[in-house]
Short mmCIF file of the N, C-alpha and C atoms (twelve columns), coordinates in Angstrom:
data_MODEL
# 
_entry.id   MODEL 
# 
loop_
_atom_site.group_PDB 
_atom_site.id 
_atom_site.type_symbol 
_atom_site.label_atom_id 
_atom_site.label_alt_id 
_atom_site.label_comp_id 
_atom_site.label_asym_id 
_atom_site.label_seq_id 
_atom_site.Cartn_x 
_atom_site.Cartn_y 
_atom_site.Cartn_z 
_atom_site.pdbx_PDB_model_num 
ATOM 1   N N  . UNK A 1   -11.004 23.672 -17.085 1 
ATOM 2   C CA . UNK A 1   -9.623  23.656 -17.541 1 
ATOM 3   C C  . UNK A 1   -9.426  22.475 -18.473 1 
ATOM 4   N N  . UNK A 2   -8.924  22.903 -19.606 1 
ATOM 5   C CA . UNK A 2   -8.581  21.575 -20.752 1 
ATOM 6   C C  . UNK A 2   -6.864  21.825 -20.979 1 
ATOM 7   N N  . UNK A 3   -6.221  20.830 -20.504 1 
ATOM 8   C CA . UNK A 3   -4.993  21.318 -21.161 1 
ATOM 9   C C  . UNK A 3   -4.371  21.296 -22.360 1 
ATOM 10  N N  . UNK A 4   -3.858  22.101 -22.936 1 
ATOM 11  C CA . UNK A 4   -3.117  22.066 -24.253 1 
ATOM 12  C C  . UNK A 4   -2.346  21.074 -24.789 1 
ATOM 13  N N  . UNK A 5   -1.911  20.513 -23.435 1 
ATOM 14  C CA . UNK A 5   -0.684  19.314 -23.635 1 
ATOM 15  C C  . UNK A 5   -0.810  18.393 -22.578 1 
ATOM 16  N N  . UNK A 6   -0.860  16.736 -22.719 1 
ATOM 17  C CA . UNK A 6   -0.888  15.763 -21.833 1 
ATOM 18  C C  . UNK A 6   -0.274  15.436 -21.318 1 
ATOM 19  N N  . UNK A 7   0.683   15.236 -20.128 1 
ATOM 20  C CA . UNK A 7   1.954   14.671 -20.247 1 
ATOM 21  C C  . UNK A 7   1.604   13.220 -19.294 1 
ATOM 22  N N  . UNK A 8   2.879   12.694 -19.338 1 
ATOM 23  C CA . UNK A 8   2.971   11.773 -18.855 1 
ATOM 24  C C  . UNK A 8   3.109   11.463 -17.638 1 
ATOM 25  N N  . UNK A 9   3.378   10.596 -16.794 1 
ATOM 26  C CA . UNK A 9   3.422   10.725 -15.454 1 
ATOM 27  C C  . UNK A 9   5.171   10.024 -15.813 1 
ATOM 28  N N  . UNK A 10  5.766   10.709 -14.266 1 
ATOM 29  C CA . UNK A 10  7.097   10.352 -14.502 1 
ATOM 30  C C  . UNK A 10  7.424   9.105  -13.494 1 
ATOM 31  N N  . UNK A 11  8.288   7.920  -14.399 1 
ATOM 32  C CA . UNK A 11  9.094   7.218  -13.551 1 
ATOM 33  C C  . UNK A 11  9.222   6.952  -12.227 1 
ATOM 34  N N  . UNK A 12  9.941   8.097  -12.060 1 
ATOM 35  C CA . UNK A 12  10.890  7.788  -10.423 1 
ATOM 36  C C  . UNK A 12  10.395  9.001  -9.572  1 
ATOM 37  N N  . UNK A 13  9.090   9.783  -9.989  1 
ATOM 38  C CA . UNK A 13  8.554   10.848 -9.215  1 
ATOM 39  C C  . UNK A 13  7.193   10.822 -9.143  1 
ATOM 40  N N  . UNK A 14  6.426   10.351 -8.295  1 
ATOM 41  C CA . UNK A 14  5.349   10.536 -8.243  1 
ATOM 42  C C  . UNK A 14  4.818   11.732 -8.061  1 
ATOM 43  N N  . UNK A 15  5.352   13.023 -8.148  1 
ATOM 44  C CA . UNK A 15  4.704   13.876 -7.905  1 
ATOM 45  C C  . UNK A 15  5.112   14.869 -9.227  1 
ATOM 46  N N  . UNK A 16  5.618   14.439 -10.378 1 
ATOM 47  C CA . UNK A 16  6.069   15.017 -11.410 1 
ATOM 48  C C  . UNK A 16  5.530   14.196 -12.273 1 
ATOM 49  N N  . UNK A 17  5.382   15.187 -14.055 1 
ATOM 50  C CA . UNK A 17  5.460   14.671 -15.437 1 
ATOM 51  C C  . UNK A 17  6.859   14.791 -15.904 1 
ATOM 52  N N  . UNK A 18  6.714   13.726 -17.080 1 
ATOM 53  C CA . UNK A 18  7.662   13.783 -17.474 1 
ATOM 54  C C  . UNK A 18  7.329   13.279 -19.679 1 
ATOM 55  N N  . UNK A 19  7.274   14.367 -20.129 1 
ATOM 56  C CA . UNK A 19  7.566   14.004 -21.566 1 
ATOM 57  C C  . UNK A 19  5.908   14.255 -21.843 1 
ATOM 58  N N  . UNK A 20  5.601   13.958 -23.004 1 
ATOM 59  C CA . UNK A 20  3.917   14.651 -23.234 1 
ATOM 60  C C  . UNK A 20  3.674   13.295 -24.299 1 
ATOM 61  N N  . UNK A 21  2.189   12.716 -24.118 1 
ATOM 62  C CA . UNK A 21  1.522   11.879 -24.762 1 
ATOM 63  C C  . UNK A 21  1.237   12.132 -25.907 1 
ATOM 64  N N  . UNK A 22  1.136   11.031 -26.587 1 
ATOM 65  C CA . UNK A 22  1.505   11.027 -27.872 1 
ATOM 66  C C  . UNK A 22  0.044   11.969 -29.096 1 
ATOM 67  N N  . UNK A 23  0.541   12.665 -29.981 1 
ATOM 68  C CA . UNK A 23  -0.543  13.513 -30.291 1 
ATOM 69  C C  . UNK A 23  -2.363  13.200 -30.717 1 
ATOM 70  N N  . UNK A 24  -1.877  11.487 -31.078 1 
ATOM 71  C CA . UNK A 24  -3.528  10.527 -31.725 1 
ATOM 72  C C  . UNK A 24  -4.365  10.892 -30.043 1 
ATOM 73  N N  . UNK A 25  -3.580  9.987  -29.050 1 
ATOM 74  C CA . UNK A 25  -4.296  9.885  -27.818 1 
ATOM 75  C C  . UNK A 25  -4.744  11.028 -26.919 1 
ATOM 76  N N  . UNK A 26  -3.724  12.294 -27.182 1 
ATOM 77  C CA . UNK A 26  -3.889  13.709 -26.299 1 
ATOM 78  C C  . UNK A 26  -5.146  14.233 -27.094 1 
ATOM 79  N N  . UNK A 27  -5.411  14.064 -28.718 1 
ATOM 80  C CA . UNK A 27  -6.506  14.862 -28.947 1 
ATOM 81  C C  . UNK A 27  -7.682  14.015 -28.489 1 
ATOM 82  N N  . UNK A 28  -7.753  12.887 -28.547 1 
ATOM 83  C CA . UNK A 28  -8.555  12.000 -28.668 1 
ATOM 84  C C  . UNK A 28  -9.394  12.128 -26.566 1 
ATOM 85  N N  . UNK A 29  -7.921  12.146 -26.005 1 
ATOM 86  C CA . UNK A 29  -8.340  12.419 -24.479 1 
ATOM 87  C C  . UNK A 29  -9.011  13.946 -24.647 1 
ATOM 88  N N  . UNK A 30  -8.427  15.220 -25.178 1 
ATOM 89  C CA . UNK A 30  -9.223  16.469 -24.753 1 
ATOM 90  C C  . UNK A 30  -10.378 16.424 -25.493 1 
ATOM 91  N N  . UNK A 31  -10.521 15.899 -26.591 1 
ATOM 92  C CA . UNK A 31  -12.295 15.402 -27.099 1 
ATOM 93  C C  . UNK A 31  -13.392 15.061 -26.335 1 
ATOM 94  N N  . UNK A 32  -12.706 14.038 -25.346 1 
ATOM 95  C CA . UNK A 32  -13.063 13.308 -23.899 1 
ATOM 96  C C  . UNK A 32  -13.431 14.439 -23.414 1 
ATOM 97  N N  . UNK A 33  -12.736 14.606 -22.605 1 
ATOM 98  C CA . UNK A 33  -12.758 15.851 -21.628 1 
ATOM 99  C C  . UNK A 33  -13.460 17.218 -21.852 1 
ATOM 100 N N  . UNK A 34  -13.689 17.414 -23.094 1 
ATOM 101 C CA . UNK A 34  -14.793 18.429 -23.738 1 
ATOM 102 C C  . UNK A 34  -16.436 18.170 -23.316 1 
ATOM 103 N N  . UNK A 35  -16.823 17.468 -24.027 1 
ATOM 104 C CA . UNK A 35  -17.517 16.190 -23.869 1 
ATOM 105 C C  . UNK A 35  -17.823 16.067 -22.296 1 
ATOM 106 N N  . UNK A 36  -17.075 15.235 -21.655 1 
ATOM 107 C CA . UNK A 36  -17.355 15.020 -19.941 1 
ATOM 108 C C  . UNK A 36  -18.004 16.797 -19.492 1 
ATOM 109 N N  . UNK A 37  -17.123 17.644 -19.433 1 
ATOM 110 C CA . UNK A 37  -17.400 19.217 -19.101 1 
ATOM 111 C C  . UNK A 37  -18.854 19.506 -19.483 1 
ATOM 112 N N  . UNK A 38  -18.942 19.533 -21.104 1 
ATOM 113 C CA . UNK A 38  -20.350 19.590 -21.133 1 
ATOM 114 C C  . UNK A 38  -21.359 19.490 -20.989 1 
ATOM 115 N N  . UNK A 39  -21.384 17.641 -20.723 1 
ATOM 116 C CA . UNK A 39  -22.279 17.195 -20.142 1 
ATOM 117 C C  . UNK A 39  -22.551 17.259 -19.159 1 
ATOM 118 N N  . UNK A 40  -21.212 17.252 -18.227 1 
ATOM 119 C CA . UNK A 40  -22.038 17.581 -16.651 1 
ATOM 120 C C  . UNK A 40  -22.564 19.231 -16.432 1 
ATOM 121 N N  . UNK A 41  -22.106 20.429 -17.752 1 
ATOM 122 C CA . UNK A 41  -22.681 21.773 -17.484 1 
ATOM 123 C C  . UNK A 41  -24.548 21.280 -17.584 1 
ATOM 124 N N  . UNK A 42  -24.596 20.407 -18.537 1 
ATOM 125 C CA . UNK A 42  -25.693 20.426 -18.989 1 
ATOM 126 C C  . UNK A 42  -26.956 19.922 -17.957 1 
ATOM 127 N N  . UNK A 43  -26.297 18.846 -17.398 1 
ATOM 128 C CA . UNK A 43  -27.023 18.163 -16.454 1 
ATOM 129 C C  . UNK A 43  -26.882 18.802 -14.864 1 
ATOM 130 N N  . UNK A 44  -26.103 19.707 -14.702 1 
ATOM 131 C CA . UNK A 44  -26.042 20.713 -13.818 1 
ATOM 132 C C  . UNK A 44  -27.352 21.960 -14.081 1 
ATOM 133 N N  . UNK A 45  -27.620 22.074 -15.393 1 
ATOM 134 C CA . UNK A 45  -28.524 23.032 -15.520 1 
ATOM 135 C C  . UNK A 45  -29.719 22.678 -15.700 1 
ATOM 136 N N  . UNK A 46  -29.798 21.334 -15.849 1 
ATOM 137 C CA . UNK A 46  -31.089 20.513 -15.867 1 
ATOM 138 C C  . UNK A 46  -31.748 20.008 -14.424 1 
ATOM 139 N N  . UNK A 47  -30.902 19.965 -13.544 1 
ATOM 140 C CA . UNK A 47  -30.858 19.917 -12.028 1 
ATOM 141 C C  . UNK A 47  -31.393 21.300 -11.327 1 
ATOM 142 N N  . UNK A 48  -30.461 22.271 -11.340 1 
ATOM 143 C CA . UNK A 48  -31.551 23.796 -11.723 1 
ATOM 144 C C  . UNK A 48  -32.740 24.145 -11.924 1 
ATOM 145 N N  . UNK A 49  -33.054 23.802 -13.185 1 
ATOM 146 C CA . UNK A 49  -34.386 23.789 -13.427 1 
ATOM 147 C C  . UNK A 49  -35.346 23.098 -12.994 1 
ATOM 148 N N  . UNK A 50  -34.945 21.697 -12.363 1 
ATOM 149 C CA . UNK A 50  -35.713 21.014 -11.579 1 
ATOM 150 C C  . UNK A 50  -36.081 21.294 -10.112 1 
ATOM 151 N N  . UNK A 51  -35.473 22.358 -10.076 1 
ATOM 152 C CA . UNK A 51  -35.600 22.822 -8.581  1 
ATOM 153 C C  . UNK A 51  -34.441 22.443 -7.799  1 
ATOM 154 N N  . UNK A 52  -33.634 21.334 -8.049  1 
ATOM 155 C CA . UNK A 52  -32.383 20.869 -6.936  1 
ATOM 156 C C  . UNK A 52  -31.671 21.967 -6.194  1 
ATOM 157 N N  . UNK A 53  -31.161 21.915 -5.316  1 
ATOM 158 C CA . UNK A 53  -30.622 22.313 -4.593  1 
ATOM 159 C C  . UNK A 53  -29.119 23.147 -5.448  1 
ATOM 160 N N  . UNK A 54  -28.488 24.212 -5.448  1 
ATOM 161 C CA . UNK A 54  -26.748 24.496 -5.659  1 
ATOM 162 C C  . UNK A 54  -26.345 23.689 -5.455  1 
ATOM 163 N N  . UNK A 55  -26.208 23.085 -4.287  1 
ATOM 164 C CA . UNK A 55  -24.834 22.614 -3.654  1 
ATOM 165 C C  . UNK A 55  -25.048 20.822 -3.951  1 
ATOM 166 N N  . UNK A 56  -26.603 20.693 -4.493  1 
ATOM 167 C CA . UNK A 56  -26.203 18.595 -5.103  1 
ATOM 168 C C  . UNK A 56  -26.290 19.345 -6.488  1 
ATOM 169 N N  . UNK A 57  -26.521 20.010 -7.031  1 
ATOM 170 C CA . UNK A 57  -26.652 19.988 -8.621  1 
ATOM 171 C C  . UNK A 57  -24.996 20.146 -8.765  1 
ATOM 172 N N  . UNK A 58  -24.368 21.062 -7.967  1 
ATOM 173 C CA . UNK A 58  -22.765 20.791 -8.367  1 
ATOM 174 C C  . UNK A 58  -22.045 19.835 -8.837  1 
ATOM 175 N N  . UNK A 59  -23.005 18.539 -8.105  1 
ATOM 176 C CA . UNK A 59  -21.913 17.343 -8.358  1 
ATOM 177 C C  . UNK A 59  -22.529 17.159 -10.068 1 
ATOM 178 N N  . UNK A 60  -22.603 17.307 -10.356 1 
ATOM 179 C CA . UNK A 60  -22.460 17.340 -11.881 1 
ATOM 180 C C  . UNK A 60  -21.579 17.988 -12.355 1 
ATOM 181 N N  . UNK A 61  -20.823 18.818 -11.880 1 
ATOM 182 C CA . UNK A 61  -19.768 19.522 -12.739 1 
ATOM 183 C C  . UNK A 61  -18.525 18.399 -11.975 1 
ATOM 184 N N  . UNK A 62  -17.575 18.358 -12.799 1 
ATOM 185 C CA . UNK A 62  -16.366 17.938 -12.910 1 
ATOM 186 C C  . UNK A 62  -15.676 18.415 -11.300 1 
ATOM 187 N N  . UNK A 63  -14.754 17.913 -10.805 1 
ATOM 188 C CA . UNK A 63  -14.195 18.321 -9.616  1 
ATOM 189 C C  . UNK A 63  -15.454 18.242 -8.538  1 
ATOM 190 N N  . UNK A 64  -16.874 18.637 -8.424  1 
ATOM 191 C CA . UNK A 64  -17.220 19.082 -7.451  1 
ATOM 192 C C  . UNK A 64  -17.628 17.204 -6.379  1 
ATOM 193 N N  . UNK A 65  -17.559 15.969 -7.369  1 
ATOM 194 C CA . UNK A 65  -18.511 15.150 -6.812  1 
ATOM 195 C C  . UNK A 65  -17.371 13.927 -6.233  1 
ATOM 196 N N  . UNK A 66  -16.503 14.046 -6.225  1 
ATOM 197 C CA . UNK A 66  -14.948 13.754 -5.670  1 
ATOM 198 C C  . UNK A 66  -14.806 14.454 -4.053  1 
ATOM 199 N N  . UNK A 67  -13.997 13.088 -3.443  1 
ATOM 200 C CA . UNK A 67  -13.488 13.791 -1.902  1 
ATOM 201 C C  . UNK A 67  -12.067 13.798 -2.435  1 
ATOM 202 N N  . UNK A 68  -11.565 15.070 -1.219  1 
ATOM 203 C CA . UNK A 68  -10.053 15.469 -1.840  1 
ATOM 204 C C  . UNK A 68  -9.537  15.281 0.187   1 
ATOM 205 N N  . UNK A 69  -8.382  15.089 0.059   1 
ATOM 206 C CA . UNK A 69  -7.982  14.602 1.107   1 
ATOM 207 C C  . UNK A 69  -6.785  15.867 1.100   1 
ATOM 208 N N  . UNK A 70  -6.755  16.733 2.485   1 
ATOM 209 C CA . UNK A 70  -5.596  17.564 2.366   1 
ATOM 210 C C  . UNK A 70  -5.212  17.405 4.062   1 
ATOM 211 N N  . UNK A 71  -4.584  18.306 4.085   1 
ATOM 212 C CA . UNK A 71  -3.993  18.381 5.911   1 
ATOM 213 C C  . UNK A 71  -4.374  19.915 6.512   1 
ATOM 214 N N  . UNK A 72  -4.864  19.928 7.580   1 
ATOM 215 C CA . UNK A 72  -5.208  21.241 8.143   1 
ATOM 216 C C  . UNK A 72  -4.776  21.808 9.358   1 
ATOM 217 N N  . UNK A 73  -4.364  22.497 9.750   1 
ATOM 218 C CA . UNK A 73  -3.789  22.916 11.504  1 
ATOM 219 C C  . UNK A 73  -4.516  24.131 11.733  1 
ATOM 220 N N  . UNK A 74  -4.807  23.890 13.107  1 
ATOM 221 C CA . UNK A 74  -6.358  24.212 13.640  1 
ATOM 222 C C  . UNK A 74  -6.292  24.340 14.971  1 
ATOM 223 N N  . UNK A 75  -6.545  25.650 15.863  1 
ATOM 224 C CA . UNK A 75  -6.421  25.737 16.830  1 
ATOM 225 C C  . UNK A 75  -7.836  25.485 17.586  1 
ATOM 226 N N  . UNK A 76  -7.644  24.817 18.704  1 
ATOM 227 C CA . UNK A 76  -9.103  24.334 19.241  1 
ATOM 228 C C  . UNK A 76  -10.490 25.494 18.780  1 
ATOM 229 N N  . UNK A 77  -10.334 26.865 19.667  1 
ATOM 230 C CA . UNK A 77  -10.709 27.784 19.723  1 
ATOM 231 C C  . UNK A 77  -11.815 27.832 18.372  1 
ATOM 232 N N  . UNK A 78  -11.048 27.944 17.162  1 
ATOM 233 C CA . UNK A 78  -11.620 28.574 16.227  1 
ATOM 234 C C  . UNK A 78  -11.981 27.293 15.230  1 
ATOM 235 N N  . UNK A 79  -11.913 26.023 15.657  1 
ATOM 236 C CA . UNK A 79  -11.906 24.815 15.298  1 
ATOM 237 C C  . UNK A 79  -13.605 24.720 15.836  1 
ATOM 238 N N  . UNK A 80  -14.107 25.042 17.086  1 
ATOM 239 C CA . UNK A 80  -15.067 25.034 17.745  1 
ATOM 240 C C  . UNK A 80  -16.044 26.059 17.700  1 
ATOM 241 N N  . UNK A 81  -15.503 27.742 16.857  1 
ATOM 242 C CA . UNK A 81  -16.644 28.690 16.173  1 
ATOM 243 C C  . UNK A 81  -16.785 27.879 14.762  1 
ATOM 244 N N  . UNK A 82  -16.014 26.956 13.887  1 
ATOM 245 C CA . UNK A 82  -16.085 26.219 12.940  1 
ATOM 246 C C  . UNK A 82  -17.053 25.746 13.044  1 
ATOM 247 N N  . UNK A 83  -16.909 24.717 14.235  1 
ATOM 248 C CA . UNK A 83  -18.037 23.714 14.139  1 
ATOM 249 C C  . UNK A 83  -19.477 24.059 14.351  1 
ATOM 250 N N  . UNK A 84  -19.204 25.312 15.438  1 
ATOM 251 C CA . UNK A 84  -21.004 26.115 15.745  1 
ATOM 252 C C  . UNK A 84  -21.615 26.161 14.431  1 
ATOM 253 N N  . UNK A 85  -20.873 27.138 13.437  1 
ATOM 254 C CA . UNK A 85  -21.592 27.362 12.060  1 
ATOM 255 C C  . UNK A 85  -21.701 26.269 11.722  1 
ATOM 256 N N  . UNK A 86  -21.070 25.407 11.286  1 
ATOM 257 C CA . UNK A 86  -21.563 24.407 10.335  1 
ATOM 258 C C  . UNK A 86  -21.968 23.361 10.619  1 
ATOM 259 N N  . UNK A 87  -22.539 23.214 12.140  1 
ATOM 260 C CA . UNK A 87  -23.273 21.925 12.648  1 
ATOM 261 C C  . UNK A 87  -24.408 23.261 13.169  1 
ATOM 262 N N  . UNK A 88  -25.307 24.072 12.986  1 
ATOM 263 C CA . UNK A 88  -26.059 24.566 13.123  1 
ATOM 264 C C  . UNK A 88  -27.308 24.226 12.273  1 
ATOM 265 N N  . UNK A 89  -28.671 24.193 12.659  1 
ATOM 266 C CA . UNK A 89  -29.713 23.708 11.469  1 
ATOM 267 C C  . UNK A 89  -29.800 24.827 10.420  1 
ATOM 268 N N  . UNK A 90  -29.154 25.717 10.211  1 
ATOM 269 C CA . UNK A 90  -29.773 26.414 9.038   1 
ATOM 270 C C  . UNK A 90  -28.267 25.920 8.092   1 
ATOM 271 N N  . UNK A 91  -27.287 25.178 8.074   1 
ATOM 272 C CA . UNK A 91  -26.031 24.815 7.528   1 
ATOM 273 C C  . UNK A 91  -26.251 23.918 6.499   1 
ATOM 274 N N  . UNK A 92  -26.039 24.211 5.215   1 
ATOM 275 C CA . UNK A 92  -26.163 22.653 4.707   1 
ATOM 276 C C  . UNK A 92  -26.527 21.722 4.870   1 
ATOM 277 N N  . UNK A 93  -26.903 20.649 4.488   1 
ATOM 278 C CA . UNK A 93  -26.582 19.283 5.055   1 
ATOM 279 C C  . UNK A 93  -25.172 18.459 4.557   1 
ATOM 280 N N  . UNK A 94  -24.316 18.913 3.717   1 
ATOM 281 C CA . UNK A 94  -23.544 17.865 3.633   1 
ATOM 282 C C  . UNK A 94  -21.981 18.638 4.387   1 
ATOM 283 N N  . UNK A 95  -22.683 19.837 4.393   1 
ATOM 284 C CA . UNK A 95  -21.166 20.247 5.772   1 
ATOM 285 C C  . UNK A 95  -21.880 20.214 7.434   1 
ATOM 286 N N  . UNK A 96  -22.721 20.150 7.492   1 
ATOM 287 C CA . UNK A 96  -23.680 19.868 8.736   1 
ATOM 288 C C  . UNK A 96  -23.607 18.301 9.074   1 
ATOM 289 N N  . UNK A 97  -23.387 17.495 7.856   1 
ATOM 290 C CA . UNK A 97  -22.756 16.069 8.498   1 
ATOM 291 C C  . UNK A 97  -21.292 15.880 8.607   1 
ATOM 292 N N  . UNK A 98  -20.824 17.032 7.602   1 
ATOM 293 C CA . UNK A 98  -19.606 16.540 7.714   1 
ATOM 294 C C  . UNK A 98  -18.975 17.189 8.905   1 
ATOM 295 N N  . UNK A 99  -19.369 18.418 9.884   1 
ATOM 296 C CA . UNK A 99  -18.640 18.666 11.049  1 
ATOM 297 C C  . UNK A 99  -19.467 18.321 11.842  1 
ATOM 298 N N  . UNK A 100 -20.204 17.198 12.286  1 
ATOM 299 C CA . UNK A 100 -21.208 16.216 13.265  1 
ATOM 300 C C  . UNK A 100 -20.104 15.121 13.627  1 
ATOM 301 N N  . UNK A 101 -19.580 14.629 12.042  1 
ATOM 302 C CA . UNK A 101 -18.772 13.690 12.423  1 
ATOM 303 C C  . UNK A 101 -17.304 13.825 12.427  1 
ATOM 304 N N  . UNK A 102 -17.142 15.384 12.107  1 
ATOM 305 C CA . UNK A 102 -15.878 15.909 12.561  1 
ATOM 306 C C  . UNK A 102 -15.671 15.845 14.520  1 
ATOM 307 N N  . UNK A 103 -16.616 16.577 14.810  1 
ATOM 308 C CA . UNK A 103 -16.789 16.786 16.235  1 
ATOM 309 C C  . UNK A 103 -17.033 15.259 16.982  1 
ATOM 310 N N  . UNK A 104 -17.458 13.806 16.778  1 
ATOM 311 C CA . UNK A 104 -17.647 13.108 17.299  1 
ATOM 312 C C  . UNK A 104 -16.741 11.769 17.300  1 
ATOM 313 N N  . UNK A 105 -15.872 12.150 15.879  1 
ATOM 314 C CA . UNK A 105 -15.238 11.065 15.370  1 
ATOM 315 C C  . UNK A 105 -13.636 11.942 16.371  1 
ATOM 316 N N  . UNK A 106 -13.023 13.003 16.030  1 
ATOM 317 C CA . UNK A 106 -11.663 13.459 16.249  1 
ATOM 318 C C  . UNK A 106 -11.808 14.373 17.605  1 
ATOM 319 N N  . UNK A 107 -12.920 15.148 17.876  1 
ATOM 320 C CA . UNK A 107 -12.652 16.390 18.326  1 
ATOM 321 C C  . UNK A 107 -13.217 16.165 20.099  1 
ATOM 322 N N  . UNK A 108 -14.254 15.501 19.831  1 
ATOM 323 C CA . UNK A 108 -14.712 15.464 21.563  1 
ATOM 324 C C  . UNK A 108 -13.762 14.014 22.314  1 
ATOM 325 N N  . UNK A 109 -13.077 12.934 21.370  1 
ATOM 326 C CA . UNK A 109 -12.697 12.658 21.814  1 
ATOM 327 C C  . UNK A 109 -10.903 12.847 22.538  1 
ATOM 328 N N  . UNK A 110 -10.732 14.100 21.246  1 
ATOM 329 C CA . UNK A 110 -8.992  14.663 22.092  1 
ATOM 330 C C  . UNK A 110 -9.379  15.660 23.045  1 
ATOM 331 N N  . UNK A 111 -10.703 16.055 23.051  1 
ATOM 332 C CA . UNK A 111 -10.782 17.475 23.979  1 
ATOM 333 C C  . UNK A 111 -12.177 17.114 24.767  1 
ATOM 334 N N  . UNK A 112 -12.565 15.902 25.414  1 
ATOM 335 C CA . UNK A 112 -14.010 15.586 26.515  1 
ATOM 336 C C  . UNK A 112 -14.091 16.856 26.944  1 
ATOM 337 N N  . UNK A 113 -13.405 16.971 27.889  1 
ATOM 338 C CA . UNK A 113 -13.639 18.111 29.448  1 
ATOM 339 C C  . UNK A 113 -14.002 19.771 28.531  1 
ATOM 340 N N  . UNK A 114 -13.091 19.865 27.425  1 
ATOM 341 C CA . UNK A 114 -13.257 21.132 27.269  1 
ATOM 342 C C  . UNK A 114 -14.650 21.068 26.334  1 
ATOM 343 N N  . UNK A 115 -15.166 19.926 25.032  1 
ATOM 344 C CA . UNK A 115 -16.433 19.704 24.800  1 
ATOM 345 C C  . UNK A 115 -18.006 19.707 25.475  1 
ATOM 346 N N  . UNK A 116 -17.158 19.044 26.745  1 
ATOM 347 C CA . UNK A 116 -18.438 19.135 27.612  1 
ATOM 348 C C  . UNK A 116 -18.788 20.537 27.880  1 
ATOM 349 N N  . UNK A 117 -17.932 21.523 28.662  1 
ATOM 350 C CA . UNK A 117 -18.304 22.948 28.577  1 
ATOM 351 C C  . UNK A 117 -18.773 23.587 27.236  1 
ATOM 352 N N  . UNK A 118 -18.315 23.100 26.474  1 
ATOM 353 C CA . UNK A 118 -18.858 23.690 25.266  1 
ATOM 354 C C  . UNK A 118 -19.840 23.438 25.001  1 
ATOM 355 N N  . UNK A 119 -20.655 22.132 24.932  1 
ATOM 356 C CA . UNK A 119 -21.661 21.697 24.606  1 
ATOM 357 C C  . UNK A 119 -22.810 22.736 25.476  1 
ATOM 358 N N  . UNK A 120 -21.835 22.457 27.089  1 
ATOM 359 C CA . UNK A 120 -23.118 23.041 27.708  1 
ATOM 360 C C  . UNK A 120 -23.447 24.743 27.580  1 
ATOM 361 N N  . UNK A 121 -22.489 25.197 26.837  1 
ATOM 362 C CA . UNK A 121 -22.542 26.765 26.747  1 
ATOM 363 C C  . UNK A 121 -23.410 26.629 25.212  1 
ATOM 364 N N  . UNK A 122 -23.457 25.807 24.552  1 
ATOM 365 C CA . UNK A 122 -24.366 26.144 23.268  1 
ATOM 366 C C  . UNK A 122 -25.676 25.482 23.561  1 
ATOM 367 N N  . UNK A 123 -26.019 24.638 24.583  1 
ATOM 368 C CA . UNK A 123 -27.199 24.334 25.018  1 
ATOM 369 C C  . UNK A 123 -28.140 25.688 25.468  1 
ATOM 370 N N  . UNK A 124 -27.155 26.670 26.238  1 
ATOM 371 C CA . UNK A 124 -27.666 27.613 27.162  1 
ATOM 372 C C  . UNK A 124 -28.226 29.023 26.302  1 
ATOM 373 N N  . UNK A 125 -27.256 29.303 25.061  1 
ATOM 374 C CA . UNK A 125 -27.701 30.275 24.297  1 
ATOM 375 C C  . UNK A 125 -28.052 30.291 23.650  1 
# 
C-alpha cells in the first residue's frame, strides 16, 4: 500500500489526521516508501532462493518484522485447543515460542488446577 496523499497527524486527536503534507515532502516520502517495498520484495526473494524458511524470509517485507499489540477475549476452552496446535513440535517455531510463553507467562498461572489436568491429559495421548 502507497498512499496517494500524506496527511498529517492531528493536534488534539491521537487517533486522527488532520490536513495533508506538503507536496516536495509527500513525493519525496512515497519515493521512500517505493524503494523500502522493493527492497525488502527483493531481499525476500533472495532469502527464497537461499533456501530460508516462508515465515523468516517474511520479515523482509514491510509490516511482517514489527510486533503489533492488540486485545483478545478468549474463552479458556478454546484458548487451550489454541495452545495444543501451536505449542506442538511440528508448529513453527516463532508461534511455538510464542504460545510456550503464552501458556507459562498468563495462562497456567490464572488457571494451575485446570492446567495441571490438562497437561496431564496431553501427556497421556
Amino acid at each position: 500500500y502507497v498512499p496517494t496523499e500524506w496527511r498529517l497527524q492531528a493536534k488534539h486527536n491521537r487517533q486522527a489526521s488532520q490536513g495533508a503534507l506538503e507536496p516536495e515532502a509527500a513525493k519525496r516520502l512515497t519515493e521512500q516508501l517505493r524503494e523500502h517495498i522493493e527492497r525488502g520484495n527483493a531481499l525476500y526473494r533472495e532469502a527464497l532462493a537461499l533456501g530460508v524458511a516462508r515465515e523468516q524470509a517474511r520479515l523482509f517485507l514491510a509490516g511482517f518484522s514489527v510486533y503489533y499489540t492488540g486485545y483478545v477475549t478468549q474463552n479458556l476452552h478454546n484458548l487451550l485447543h489454541f495452545l495444543k496446535l501451536r505449542m506442538a513440535d511440528d508448529a513453527q517455531y516463532e508461534i511455538r515460542a510464542y504460545a510456550q510463553a503464552l501458556y507459562a507467562e498468563f495462562v497456567k498461572p490464572f488457571a494451575p488446577t485446570i492446567c495441571e489436568a490438562w497437561e496431564s491429559a496431553q501427556s497421556a495421548s
